[in-house]
């Protein structure tokens, strides 16, 4: 008979729950995928590659590729399965994501039949190991400004790949240091003396013996803050020649005589269409960070259910850590945020699957997907950084021991706030999309250009609900609001507070930009002056989207007990967000002083009410015991921990 935890896990797993269960079974059932601490680079890299080959032999990558190329074409399942690897080893997750998601995704999504036939089956089976050479020493998030060139030589029918400056070196590239023999290289395409912008090329970089090919120079990034199993490296090109056919030419091509052609006339739209097809990587990074946070919180909560500290008056036993309110306040709000973010991630993956499975995806929906992916990548990765650190501290000295895994999780996920775009840059991207109402005219505009455009648009942005629109609207229409503490537990009140904050921040940001334009201030200075306001508006939007996703997730739960528990967890998430931005709510008279105090009381109340369900909640997060990888939990087993939950 299914338990409440089973219902929580099934609901949180979402549409691809069968994929999640299959991966849990595969990873838990094999010692080859047990979490491990392997700081030695050579050993860690060898182990990660061996694990990747095991996955390949089991057909792990098939979901990520079209049926015509030997796959299943299930984009949602592909993202989900790679995300789940984070519960075992983040190096493996990154390695798989680079090989099948980034390198393979570039070839499948940007290439045509000639590339699919030549490379896809080989890279799926790992007969061809590749890397994704986009980031340069001088340019990371600003992809349009990459300096590597690909100059077409019409006489030879070849492109010449070249690194013209020290800052054009491809940097931090996973696979470039050792394993990759081919790279998907992003470079400025130049033909007939004219640059056509950034395009992607397939460039061999090593021979079968692992030696650099002529003109290619690779080097090893060496030890990093984490991810020892990923062989990050650097690449420079010195007049490297490749056939004309190595241009991934789905969206643009060069004829033998050098004539440039593209079905998309606008250069900016063409660029963003190309990079938009690679959104899967950003979705995966966010989801994997969320999975790592769930592992850390599962470890810390289980530890708090077995570790005792200090005697209570007139009690024989010392007090469990989980029985202290301060400990509950450390962990329960983060657990609540993990639930909230996973529901939002589920919606994002479903939307990505829908768009990438469509033969004729709507451009506006594609742009909205990119903005949502950026926002949730930011939310998930910052949450992982915060949650893993809190989990480490909550376990005291034991949490600092490598054998208990938390330090490795912290080290491995730290760079996720930079992967697939710096979080502040991505937050600004979210704001840009909101302030311009997803208008075609602003695709590819510089901050100065889009600031000018935003100043002339209507400030009130019509917000599209991501899921359960009818349910949420009903909640809003029937809400009851008053100055008593209980109103803060009213879902309609919570939704309204989140929506009002977002709308106010967006409209006032637009008005400030418009005012700067009227005063004819320097456009960059004007934008720079309100940048903190713009970022705050984007954060408010992300918070609102996540809360609405949580509400929709609760509605999908089929078990009454689990649904009630999720409702309490949702309260805790909403009140925690309000508490974090309490100063804004008070400054704008959405919270009185007394009601502000009620927020804190409400959080305490929800922590106390959730205390008896601590183990149920973390079991609902779906991390198998076999994948916790923490020696300090080897003492009391689950049965003992469960008794501390029920009979405390």
Coordinates of C-alpha atoms in Angstrom, one line a residue:
X1 CA 0.0 0.0 0.0
X2 CA 1.3 3.4 -1.0
X3 CA 2.5 5.6 1.9
X4 CA 2.1 9.4 2.1
X5 CA 5.8 9.7 1.2
X6 CA 5.1 7.6 -2.0
X7 CA 2.3 9.9 -3.0
X8 CA 4.5 12.9 -2.4
X9 CA 7.3 11.5 -4.4
X10 CA 5.0 10.5 -7.3
X11 CA 3.4 13.9 -7.4
X12 CA 6.8 15.7 -7.2
X13 CA 8.2 13.4 -9.9
X14 CA 5.6 14.7 -12.4
X15 CA 5.0 13.7 -15.9
X16 CA 8.3 11.7 -16.3
X17 CA 7.9 9.8 -13.0
X18 CA 8.6 6.5 -14.7
X19 CA 11.9 7.8 -16.0
X20 CA 12.8 8.9 -12.5
X21 CA 12.0 5.6 -11.0
X22 CA 13.9 3.7 -13.7
X23 CA 17.0 5.8 -13.1
X24 CA 16.7 5.5 -9.3
X25 CA 16.6 1.7 -9.7
X26 CA 19.6 1.7 -12.1
X27 CA 21.8 3.9 -10.0
X28 CA 20.8 2.3 -6.7
X29 CA 21.2 -1.2 -8.0
X30 CA 24.8 -1.0 -9.2
X31 CA 27.9 -0.4 -7.1
X32 CA 29.4 1.3 -10.2
X33 CA 27.2 4.3 -9.6
X34 CA 27.6 4.6 -5.8
X35 CA 28.5 8.1 -4.7
X36 CA 32.2 8.4 -4.1
X37 CA 34.9 10.8 -3.1
X38 CA 37.7 10.7 -5.6
X39 CA 39.9 13.9 -5.5
X40 CA 42.6 12.5 -7.8
X41 CA 42.0 13.9 -11.3
X42 CA 43.2 11.0 -13.3
X43 CA 41.3 8.5 -11.2
X44 CA 38.2 10.6 -11.1
X45 CA 38.2 11.2 -14.9
X46 CA 38.8 7.5 -15.6
X47 CA 35.9 6.5 -13.3
X48 CA 33.5 9.1 -14.8
X49 CA 34.3 8.0 -18.4
X50 CA 33.8 4.3 -17.4
X51 CA 30.4 5.2 -15.8
X52 CA 29.5 7.1 -19.0
X53 CA 30.3 4.0 -21.1
X54 CA 28.1 1.9 -18.8
X55 CA 25.2 4.3 -19.3
X56 CA 25.8 4.3 -23.1
X57 CA 25.7 0.5 -23.2
X58 CA 22.3 0.6 -21.5
X59 CA 20.9 3.0 -24.1
X60 CA 20.8 5.9 -21.7
X61 CA 21.2 8.6 -24.4
X62 CA 18.4 7.4 -26.7
X63 CA 15.7 9.7 -25.4
X64 CA 17.7 12.8 -26.4
X65 CA 17.8 12.1 -30.1
X66 CA 15.2 11.8 -32.9
X67 CA 13.7 8.5 -33.9
X68 CA 15.3 9.0 -37.4
X69 CA 18.7 9.0 -35.7
X70 CA 18.2 5.9 -33.6
X71 CA 16.7 7.6 -30.6
X72 CA 13.2 8.0 -29.1
X73 CA 12.7 11.7 -29.5
X74 CA 11.6 12.2 -25.9
X75 CA 13.2 15.5 -25.0
X76 CA 11.6 15.6 -21.5
X77 CA 12.8 12.2 -20.6
X78 CA 16.3 13.1 -21.8
X79 CA 16.6 16.1 -19.5
X80 CA 15.0 14.2 -16.6
X81 CA 17.4 11.2 -16.9
X82 CA 20.5 13.4 -16.9
X83 CA 19.2 15.5 -14.0
X84 CA 18.8 12.4 -12.0
X85 CA 22.5 11.6 -12.4
X86 CA 23.2 14.5 -10.0
X87 CA 22.0 12.3 -7.2
X88 CA 24.8 9.9 -7.9
X89 CA 27.7 12.0 -9.1
X90 CA 27.7 15.5 -10.5
X91 CA 30.8 14.9 -12.5
X92 CA 28.9 12.1 -14.3
X93 CA 25.9 14.4 -14.8
X94 CA 28.1 17.1 -16.4
X95 CA 30.0 14.7 -18.5
X96 CA 26.8 13.2 -19.8
X97 CA 25.3 16.6 -20.4
X98 CA 28.3 17.8 -22.4
X99 CA 28.5 14.7 -24.5
X100 CA 24.8 14.1 -25.3
X101 CA 23.2 17.4 -24.4
X102 CA 25.6 20.0 -25.6
X103 CA 27.9 18.4 -28.2
X104 CA 25.2 16.0 -29.4
X105 CA 22.5 18.6 -29.1
X106 CA 24.5 21.0 -31.3
X107 CA 24.9 18.4 -34.0
X108 CA 21.3 17.3 -34.0
X109 CA 19.7 20.7 -33.6
X110 CA 22.0 22.8 -35.7
X111 CA 23.1 20.3 -38.2
X112 CA 21.4 18.6 -41.2
X113 CA 21.3 15.1 -42.6
X114 CA 24.9 15.0 -43.6
X115 CA 25.9 15.6 -40.0
X116 CA 23.3 13.4 -38.5
X117 CA 24.4 10.5 -40.6
X118 CA 28.1 11.0 -39.9
X119 CA 28.0 11.7 -36.2
X120 CA 24.9 11.0 -34.2
X121 CA 25.0 7.2 -33.8
X122 CA 28.7 7.4 -33.1
X123 CA 28.4 10.0 -30.4
X124 CA 25.4 8.3 -28.8
X125 CA 27.5 5.1 -28.5
X126 CA 30.6 7.0 -27.4
X127 CA 32.5 5.9 -30.4
X128 CA 32.9 9.7 -30.9
X129 CA 33.7 11.8 -27.8
X130 CA 33.1 15.5 -28.2
X131 CA 33.1 18.8 -26.5
X132 CA 31.2 22.1 -26.7
X133 CA 33.6 24.9 -27.5
X134 CA 31.6 28.1 -26.9
X135 CA 33.0 30.0 -23.9
X136 CA 36.2 32.0 -24.5
X137 CA 38.6 33.6 -22.0
X138 CA 37.3 37.0 -22.9
X139 CA 33.7 36.2 -23.5
X140 CA 31.3 33.9 -21.7
X141 CA 27.7 35.1 -21.4
X142 CA 28.2 37.5 -24.4
X143 CA 28.2 34.8 -27.0
X144 CA 27.6 37.3 -29.9
X145 CA 31.0 38.9 -29.1
X146 CA 33.1 35.7 -29.4
X147 CA 36.4 36.4 -31.2
X148 CA 37.2 33.0 -32.7
X149 CA 36.9 33.3 -36.5
X150 CA 35.9 30.8 -39.2
X151 CA 36.9 32.4 -42.5
X152 CA 35.8 30.8 -45.7
X153 CA 38.4 30.1 -48.4
X154 CA 36.4 29.7 -51.6
X155 CA 39.4 28.5 -53.6
X156 CA 40.0 25.5 -51.3
X157 CA 36.3 25.0 -50.3
X158 CA 37.4 25.2 -46.6
X159 CA 36.8 27.2 -43.5
X160 CA 39.9 28.4 -41.6
X161 CA 39.3 28.3 -37.8
X162 CA 41.5 30.7 -36.0
X163 CA 42.1 32.2 -32.5
X164 CA 43.2 35.7 -33.3
X165 CA 43.8 37.0 -29.8
X166 CA 44.7 35.6 -26.4
X167 CA 41.2 36.3 -25.2
X168 CA 39.7 34.2 -28.0
X169 CA 41.0 31.0 -26.4
X170 CA 38.2 28.5 -25.8
X171 CA 38.2 28.1 -22.0
X172 CA 36.8 25.8 -19.3
X173 CA 35.6 23.4 -22.0
X174 CA 34.5 20.0 -20.6
X175 CA 36.2 17.2 -22.4
X176 CA 38.8 19.4 -24.0
X177 CA 41.6 18.4 -21.7
X178 CA 41.7 14.7 -22.4
X179 CA 38.8 12.7 -23.8
X180 CA 37.2 14.7 -26.7
X181 CA 38.4 14.1 -30.3
X182 CA 36.0 16.6 -31.8
X183 CA 34.5 20.0 -30.9
X184 CA 31.4 21.9 -31.7
X185 CA 33.1 25.3 -32.1
X186 CA 31.3 28.6 -32.1
X187 CA 33.0 31.2 -34.2
X188 CA 32.4 34.3 -36.3
X189 CA 31.6 33.2 -39.8
X190 CA 33.4 35.3 -42.4
X191 CA 32.9 34.9 -46.1
X192 CA 33.6 37.4 -48.9
X193 CA 35.3 39.6 -46.3
X194 CA 32.0 40.1 -44.4
X195 CA 31.1 38.7 -41.0
X196 CA 27.8 36.9 -40.7
X197 CA 27.9 36.5 -37.0
X198 CA 28.4 33.5 -34.7
X199 CA 27.8 30.0 -36.2
X200 CA 28.7 26.5 -35.1
X201 CA 31.3 24.2 -36.8
X202 CA 32.4 20.6 -36.3
X203 CA 36.2 20.7 -35.8
X204 CA 38.4 17.6 -35.2
X205 CA 40.9 18.3 -32.4
X206 CA 42.7 15.0 -31.6
X207 CA 43.8 11.9 -33.4
X208 CA 43.0 8.3 -32.3
X209 CA 46.1 8.3 -30.0
X210 CA 45.0 11.5 -28.2
X211 CA 47.5 13.8 -29.8
X212 CA 46.5 17.3 -30.9
X213 CA 45.9 17.7 -34.6
X214 CA 47.9 20.2 -36.6
X215 CA 47.1 23.8 -35.6
X216 CA 45.1 22.7 -32.6
X217 CA 46.6 23.4 -29.1
X218 CA 44.8 22.0 -26.1
X219 CA 45.7 22.4 -22.4
X220 CA 44.4 21.1 -19.1
X221 CA 42.6 23.4 -16.6
X222 CA 43.8 21.1 -13.9
X223 CA 42.3 21.1 -10.4
X224 CA 39.1 23.1 -10.1
X225 CA 36.9 23.9 -7.1
X226 CA 35.0 20.6 -7.7
X227 CA 33.9 18.2 -10.5
X228 CA 37.2 16.3 -10.6
X229 CA 35.7 13.8 -13.0
X230 CA 35.3 16.4 -15.8
X231 CA 38.4 17.0 -17.9
X232 CA 38.0 20.7 -18.5
X233 CA 40.5 22.2 -20.8
X234 CA 41.4 25.1 -23.2
X235 CA 41.7 25.1 -27.0
X236 CA 43.3 27.5 -29.4
X237 CA 43.3 27.2 -33.2
X238 CA 46.1 28.3 -35.5
X239 CA 44.7 28.4 -39.0
X240 CA 43.0 25.1 -38.7
X241 CA 41.3 24.0 -42.0
X242 CA 38.0 22.1 -42.1
X243 CA 35.7 21.2 -45.0
X244 CA 32.9 23.6 -45.9
X245 CA 30.5 20.8 -45.0
X246 CA 31.6 21.0 -41.4
X247 CA 29.4 24.1 -40.9
X248 CA 26.3 23.0 -39.0
X249 CA 24.0 24.4 -41.6
X250 CA 20.4 24.1 -40.5
X251 CA 19.9 27.8 -40.2
X252 CA 22.6 29.1 -42.6
X253 CA 24.9 27.8 -45.2
X254 CA 27.8 28.9 -47.4
X255 CA 27.8 27.9 -51.1
X256 CA 31.0 26.6 -52.7
X257 CA 31.6 30.1 -54.2
X258 CA 31.3 31.7 -50.8
X259 CA 27.7 33.0 -51.1
X260 CA 26.0 33.1 -47.7
X261 CA 22.4 32.0 -47.4
X262 CA 19.9 31.7 -44.6
X263 CA 16.1 31.1 -44.3
X264 CA 16.2 33.8 -41.5
X265 CA 17.0 37.2 -42.9
X266 CA 17.5 39.1 -39.6
X267 CA 20.9 38.4 -38.2
X268 CA 19.9 38.8 -34.5
X269 CA 16.8 36.6 -34.9
X270 CA 19.0 34.0 -36.7
X271 CA 21.5 34.0 -33.8
X272 CA 18.9 33.7 -31.1
X273 CA 17.0 31.0 -33.1
X274 CA 20.3 29.0 -33.2
X275 CA 21.1 29.3 -29.5
X276 CA 17.5 28.9 -28.5
X277 CA 17.6 25.3 -29.8
X278 CA 20.3 24.6 -27.2
X279 CA 18.1 25.7 -24.2
X280 CA 18.1 22.1 -23.0
X281 CA 21.5 22.6 -21.4
X282 CA 20.2 25.5 -19.3
X283 CA 17.2 23.5 -18.2
X284 CA 19.4 20.5 -17.3
X285 CA 21.8 22.6 -15.2
X286 CA 18.9 24.1 -13.2
X287 CA 17.3 20.7 -12.6
X288 CA 20.5 19.0 -11.6
X289 CA 21.3 21.7 -9.1
X290 CA 17.9 21.2 -7.6
X291 CA 18.5 17.4 -7.4
X292 CA 21.8 18.1 -5.6
X293 CA 20.1 20.3 -3.1
X294 CA 17.6 17.6 -2.4
X295 CA 20.4 15.1 -1.7
X296 CA 22.0 17.5 0.8
X297 CA 18.7 18.3 2.6
X298 CA 17.9 14.6 2.8
X299 CA 21.3 13.9 4.4
X300 CA 21.0 16.8 6.9
X301 CA 17.4 16.0 7.9
X302 CA 18.2 12.3 8.4
X303 CA 21.2 13.3 10.5
X304 CA 19.0 15.7 12.6
X305 CA 16.6 12.8 13.2
X306 CA 19.3 10.7 14.8
X307 CA 21.8 13.1 16.3
X308 CA 21.1 14.3 19.9
X309 CA 22.5 17.3 21.7
X310 CA 22.0 18.6 25.2
X311 CA 19.6 17.3 27.9
X312 CA 16.2 18.7 28.3
X313 CA 15.0 19.4 31.9
X314 CA 13.6 16.3 33.6
X315 CA 14.3 14.1 30.5
X316 CA 16.5 11.0 30.3
X317 CA 17.6 11.4 26.7
X318 CA 19.3 14.3 25.0
X319 CA 17.2 16.3 22.6
X320 CA 17.1 15.5 18.9
X321 CA 18.5 18.2 16.7
X322 CA 15.2 18.2 14.7
X323 CA 13.2 19.0 17.9
X324 CA 14.9 22.4 18.2
X325 CA 12.8 25.2 16.5
X326 CA 16.0 26.8 15.3
X327 CA 17.0 23.6 13.5
X328 CA 13.6 23.3 12.0
X329 CA 13.8 26.9 10.7
X330 CA 17.2 26.1 9.1
X331 CA 16.0 23.1 7.2
X332 CA 12.2 23.1 6.6
X333 CA 12.0 26.4 4.6
X334 CA 14.8 25.0 2.3
X335 CA 12.9 21.7 2.0
X336 CA 9.8 23.7 1.1
X337 CA 11.7 25.6 -1.6
X338 CA 13.0 22.4 -3.0
X339 CA 9.4 21.2 -3.5
X340 CA 8.4 24.5 -5.0
X341 CA 11.3 24.6 -7.4
X342 CA 10.8 21.0 -8.5
X343 CA 7.2 21.7 -9.4
X344 CA 8.3 24.7 -11.4
X345 CA 11.0 22.6 -13.1
X346 CA 8.4 20.0 -14.1
X347 CA 6.4 22.6 -15.8
X348 CA 9.5 24.0 -17.6
X349 CA 10.5 20.5 -18.8
X350 CA 7.0 19.8 -20.1
X351 CA 7.0 23.1 -22.0
X352 CA 10.4 22.4 -23.4
X353 CA 9.3 19.0 -24.5
X354 CA 6.2 20.4 -26.2
X355 CA 8.1 23.0 -28.1
X356 CA 11.0 20.7 -29.1
X357 CA 8.6 18.0 -30.2
X358 CA 6.7 20.4 -32.5
X359 CA 7.5 20.6 -36.2
X360 CA 6.6 24.3 -36.2
X361 CA 7.3 25.8 -32.8
X362 CA 5.9 29.3 -32.2
X363 CA 8.8 31.8 -32.0
X364 CA 7.1 33.7 -29.1
X365 CA 6.7 30.5 -27.1
X366 CA 10.3 29.7 -27.8
X367 CA 11.4 33.0 -26.4
X368 CA 9.2 32.6 -23.3
X369 CA 10.8 29.2 -22.8
X370 CA 14.2 30.7 -22.9
X371 CA 13.3 33.3 -20.3
X372 CA 11.7 30.8 -18.0
X373 CA 14.7 28.5 -18.4
X374 CA 17.0 31.3 -17.4
X375 CA 14.9 32.3 -14.4
X376 CA 14.6 28.8 -13.0
X377 CA 18.3 28.1 -13.7
X378 CA 19.0 31.1 -11.5
X379 CA 16.5 30.0 -8.8
X380 CA 17.7 26.4 -8.7
X381 CA 21.4 27.1 -8.6
X382 CA 21.3 29.8 -6.0
X383 CA 19.0 27.6 -3.9
X384 CA 21.5 24.7 -4.2
X385 CA 24.4 26.9 -3.1
X386 CA 22.4 28.1 -0.1
X387 CA 20.8 24.8 0.8
X388 CA 24.0 22.7 0.6
X389 CA 25.9 25.2 2.8
X390 CA 23.1 25.2 5.4
X391 CA 22.9 21.4 5.3
X392 CA 26.7 21.3 5.9
X393 CA 26.5 23.6 8.8
X394 CA 23.5 21.8 10.3
X395 CA 25.6 18.6 10.5
X396 CA 28.4 20.3 12.5
X397 CA 31.8 18.8 12.2
X398 CA 30.5 15.7 10.7
X399 CA 29.2 17.7 7.8
X400 CA 32.7 18.9 7.0
X401 CA 34.0 15.3 6.6
X402 CA 34.5 14.2 3.0
X403 CA 33.0 10.8 3.8
X404 CA 29.7 12.5 4.5
X405 CA 29.5 14.0 1.0
X406 CA 28.2 17.5 1.8
X407 CA 31.6 19.1 1.0
X408 CA 31.7 17.5 -2.4
X409 CA 28.2 18.5 -3.2
X410 CA 29.1 22.1 -2.2
X411 CA 32.2 22.1 -4.3
X412 CA 30.6 20.4 -7.4
X413 CA 27.6 22.7 -7.5
X414 CA 29.4 26.0 -6.8
X415 CA 30.1 26.6 -10.5
X416 CA 26.5 25.9 -11.5
X417 CA 25.7 29.6 -10.7
X418 CA 28.1 30.3 -13.6
X419 CA 27.3 27.4 -15.9
X420 CA 25.0 28.2 -18.9
X421 CA 25.2 31.9 -18.0
X422 CA 26.1 34.0 -15.0
X423 CA 23.1 34.2 -12.7
X424 CA 23.0 38.0 -12.6
X425 CA 23.2 38.2 -16.4
X426 CA 20.4 35.6 -16.7
X427 CA 18.2 37.5 -14.2
X428 CA 18.6 40.6 -16.3
X429 CA 17.6 38.5 -19.4
X430 CA 14.4 37.6 -17.5
X431 CA 13.7 41.3 -16.8
X432 CA 14.4 42.2 -20.4
X433 CA 11.8 39.8 -21.7
X434 CA 9.3 41.0 -19.2
X435 CA 9.8 44.7 -19.8
X436 CA 9.5 44.4 -23.5
X437 CA 6.5 42.1 -23.5
X438 CA 8.5 39.5 -25.5
X439 CA 8.5 41.8 -28.5
X440 CA 10.3 40.6 -31.7
X441 CA 12.0 44.0 -32.1
X442 CA 14.2 43.6 -29.1
X443 CA 15.8 40.2 -29.8
X444 CA 19.5 40.7 -29.7
X445 CA 19.4 44.4 -28.6
X446 CA 22.1 45.6 -26.4
X447 CA 21.1 46.8 -22.9
X448 CA 21.1 50.4 -24.2
X449 CA 18.9 49.6 -27.2
X450 CA 16.4 47.6 -25.2
X451 CA 16.3 50.3 -22.5
X452 CA 15.2 52.7 -25.2
X453 CA 12.6 50.3 -26.5
X454 CA 11.2 49.5 -23.0
X455 CA 10.8 53.2 -22.3
X456 CA 8.2 53.5 -25.2
X457 CA 6.2 50.4 -24.3
X458 CA 3.2 50.0 -22.0
X459 CA 4.5 49.4 -18.4
X460 CA 1.8 47.0 -17.4
X461 CA 3.0 43.6 -18.7
X462 CA 0.3 41.0 -19.1
X463 CA 1.5 37.9 -17.2
X464 CA 0.8 34.5 -18.5
X465 CA 0.1 31.8 -15.9
X466 CA 2.2 28.7 -16.4
X467 CA -0.3 26.1 -15.2
X468 CA -3.7 25.5 -13.6
X469 CA -4.9 28.9 -14.7
X470 CA -8.5 28.2 -13.9
X471 CA -7.6 26.9 -10.4
X472 CA -5.4 29.9 -9.6
X473 CA -7.9 32.4 -10.9
X474 CA -10.6 30.7 -8.7
X475 CA -8.4 31.0 -5.7
X476 CA -7.8 34.7 -6.4
X477 CA -11.5 35.4 -7.0
X478 CA -12.6 33.8 -3.7
X479 CA -9.8 34.9 -1.5
X480 CA -10.4 36.4 1.9
X481 CA -8.0 39.0 3.2
X482 CA -7.8 40.8 6.6
X483 CA -5.3 42.0 9.1
X484 CA -5.4 38.8 11.2
X485 CA -2.5 36.3 11.2
X486 CA -4.7 33.6 9.6
X487 CA -5.0 35.5 6.4
X488 CA -1.3 34.9 5.6
X489 CA -2.2 31.2 5.3
X490 CA -4.8 32.0 2.7
X491 CA -3.6 30.9 -0.7
X492 CA -5.3 33.7 -2.5
X493 CA -3.7 36.3 -0.3
X494 CA -0.2 34.8 -0.9
X495 CA -0.8 34.7 -4.7
X496 CA -2.0 38.3 -4.7
X497 CA 1.0 39.5 -2.6
X498 CA 3.4 37.9 -5.0
X499 CA 1.6 39.2 -8.1
X500 CA 1.2 42.7 -6.8
X501 CA 4.9 42.9 -6.0
X502 CA 5.9 41.8 -9.4
X503 CA 3.5 44.1 -11.2
X504 CA 4.6 47.1 -9.1
X505 CA 8.3 46.5 -9.6
X506 CA 7.9 46.0 -13.4
X507 CA 5.7 49.0 -13.9
X508 CA 7.9 51.3 -11.8
X509 CA 11.0 50.0 -13.5
X510 CA 9.5 50.9 -16.9
X511 CA 8.5 54.3 -15.7
X512 CA 12.0 55.0 -14.3
X513 CA 13.5 54.0 -17.7
X514 CA 10.9 56.2 -19.5
X515 CA 11.7 59.1 -17.3
X516 CA 15.4 58.8 -18.0
X517 CA 14.7 58.7 -21.7
X518 CA 12.7 61.9 -21.5
X519 CA 15.5 63.6 -19.6
X520 CA 17.8 62.6 -22.4
X521 CA 20.3 61.0 -20.0
X522 CA 23.1 58.9 -21.3
X523 CA 21.3 55.6 -22.1
X524 CA 23.8 53.4 -20.5
X525 CA 24.0 55.5 -17.3
X526 CA 20.2 55.5 -17.1
X527 CA 20.0 51.8 -17.4
X528 CA 22.9 51.2 -15.0
X529 CA 21.2 53.5 -12.5
X530 CA 18.1 51.3 -12.3
X531 CA 19.7 47.9 -12.7
X532 CA 19.1 46.8 -9.1
X533 CA 15.4 47.7 -9.6
X534 CA 15.3 45.6 -12.8
X535 CA 16.9 42.6 -11.2
X536 CA 14.5 42.8 -8.2
X537 CA 11.5 42.8 -10.7
X538 CA 12.9 39.7 -12.4
X539 CA 13.3 37.9 -9.0
X540 CA 9.7 38.8 -8.1
X541 CA 8.6 37.3 -11.4
X542 CA 10.5 34.1 -10.7
X543 CA 9.0 33.8 -7.2
X544 CA 5.5 34.2 -8.5
X545 CA 6.0 31.6 -11.2
X546 CA 7.3 29.1 -8.7
X547 CA 4.4 29.7 -6.3
X548 CA 1.9 29.2 -9.1
X549 CA 3.6 26.0 -10.1
X550 CA 3.4 24.8 -6.5
X551 CA -0.3 25.5 -6.4
X552 CA -0.7 23.5 -9.6
X553 CA 1.3 20.6 -8.2
X554 CA -0.8 20.4 -5.2
X555 CA -3.9 20.1 -7.4
X556 CA -2.3 17.1 -9.2
X557 CA -1.8 15.2 -5.9
X558 CA -4.3 12.3 -5.7
X559 CA -4.0 11.5 -2.0
X560 CA -5.7 13.6 0.6
X561 CA -3.1 13.3 3.3
X562 CA -0.3 14.1 0.9
X563 CA -2.2 17.0 -0.5
X564 CA -2.8 18.5 3.0
X565 CA 0.9 18.1 3.8
X566 CA 1.9 19.8 0.5
X567 CA -0.4 22.7 1.3
X568 CA 1.4 23.3 4.6
X569 CA 4.7 23.1 2.8
X570 CA 3.5 25.6 0.2
X571 CA 2.5 28.0 3.1
X572 CA 6.0 27.7 4.4
X573 CA 7.5 28.5 1.0
X574 CA 5.3 31.5 0.5
X575 CA 5.8 32.9 3.9
X576 CA 9.6 32.4 3.6
X577 CA 9.7 34.4 0.4
X578 CA 7.7 37.2 2.0
X579 CA 10.0 37.2 5.0
X580 CA 13.1 37.5 2.8
X581 CA 11.6 40.6 1.1
X582 CA 9.8 41.9 4.2
X583 CA 11.3 45.3 4.0
X584 CA 9.9 45.9 0.5
X585 CA 6.4 44.7 1.5
X586 CA 6.5 47.0 4.5
X587 CA 7.9 50.0 2.6
X588 CA 5.0 49.7 0.1
X589 CA 2.4 49.2 2.8
X590 CA 1.5 45.6 1.8
X591 CA 2.5 44.5 5.3
X592 CA 1.8 46.4 8.5
X593 CA 4.2 46.1 11.4
X594 CA 1.9 43.7 13.3
X595 CA 1.3 41.7 10.2
X596 CA 5.0 41.5 9.5
X597 CA 5.4 39.9 12.9
X598 CA 2.7 37.5 12.0
X599 CA 4.8 36.3 9.1
X600 CA 7.5 35.1 11.5
X601 CA 4.9 33.5 13.7
X602 CA 3.4 31.8 10.7
X603 CA 6.7 30.3 9.7
X604 CA 7.3 29.0 13.2
X605 CA 3.9 27.5 13.3
X606 CA 4.4 25.7 10.0
X607 CA 7.8 24.4 11.1
X608 CA 6.2 23.0 14.2
X609 CA 3.3 21.4 12.3
X610 CA 5.7 19.9 9.8
X611 CA 8.1 18.4 12.5
X612 CA 6.2 15.1 12.8
X613 CA 6.5 14.7 9.1
X614 CA 10.2 15.4 8.6
X615 CA 11.2 12.0 7.3
X616 CA 8.1 11.7 5.1
X617 CA 9.0 15.0 3.5
X618 CA 12.5 14.1 2.6
X619 CA 11.4 10.6 1.4
X620 CA 9.0 12.5 -0.8
X621 CA 12.0 14.3 -2.3
X622 CA 12.9 11.0 -3.9
X623 CA 16.6 10.5 -3.0
X624 CA 17.2 6.7 -2.6
X625 CA 19.0 5.8 0.6
X626 CA 21.6 4.0 -1.5
X627 CA 22.5 7.3 -3.2
X628 CA 22.9 9.4 0.0
X629 CA 26.6 8.3 0.2
X630 CA 27.0 9.6 3.8
X631 CA 28.9 7.6 6.3
X632 CA 27.4 9.4 9.3
X633 CA 24.0 7.9 8.4
X634 CA 25.3 4.3 8.6
X635 CA 24.5 4.1 12.3
X636 CA 20.8 4.2 13.0
X637 CA 18.8 2.9 10.0
X638 CA 15.6 4.2 8.5
X639 CA 13.5 2.2 11.0
X640 CA 15.2 3.9 13.9
X641 CA 15.0 7.3 12.2
X642 CA 11.3 6.7 11.5
X643 CA 10.6 6.0 15.2
X644 CA 12.1 9.4 16.1
X645 CA 9.6 11.0 13.7
X646 CA 6.6 9.2 15.1
X647 CA 7.4 8.7 18.8
X648 CA 9.4 11.7 19.6

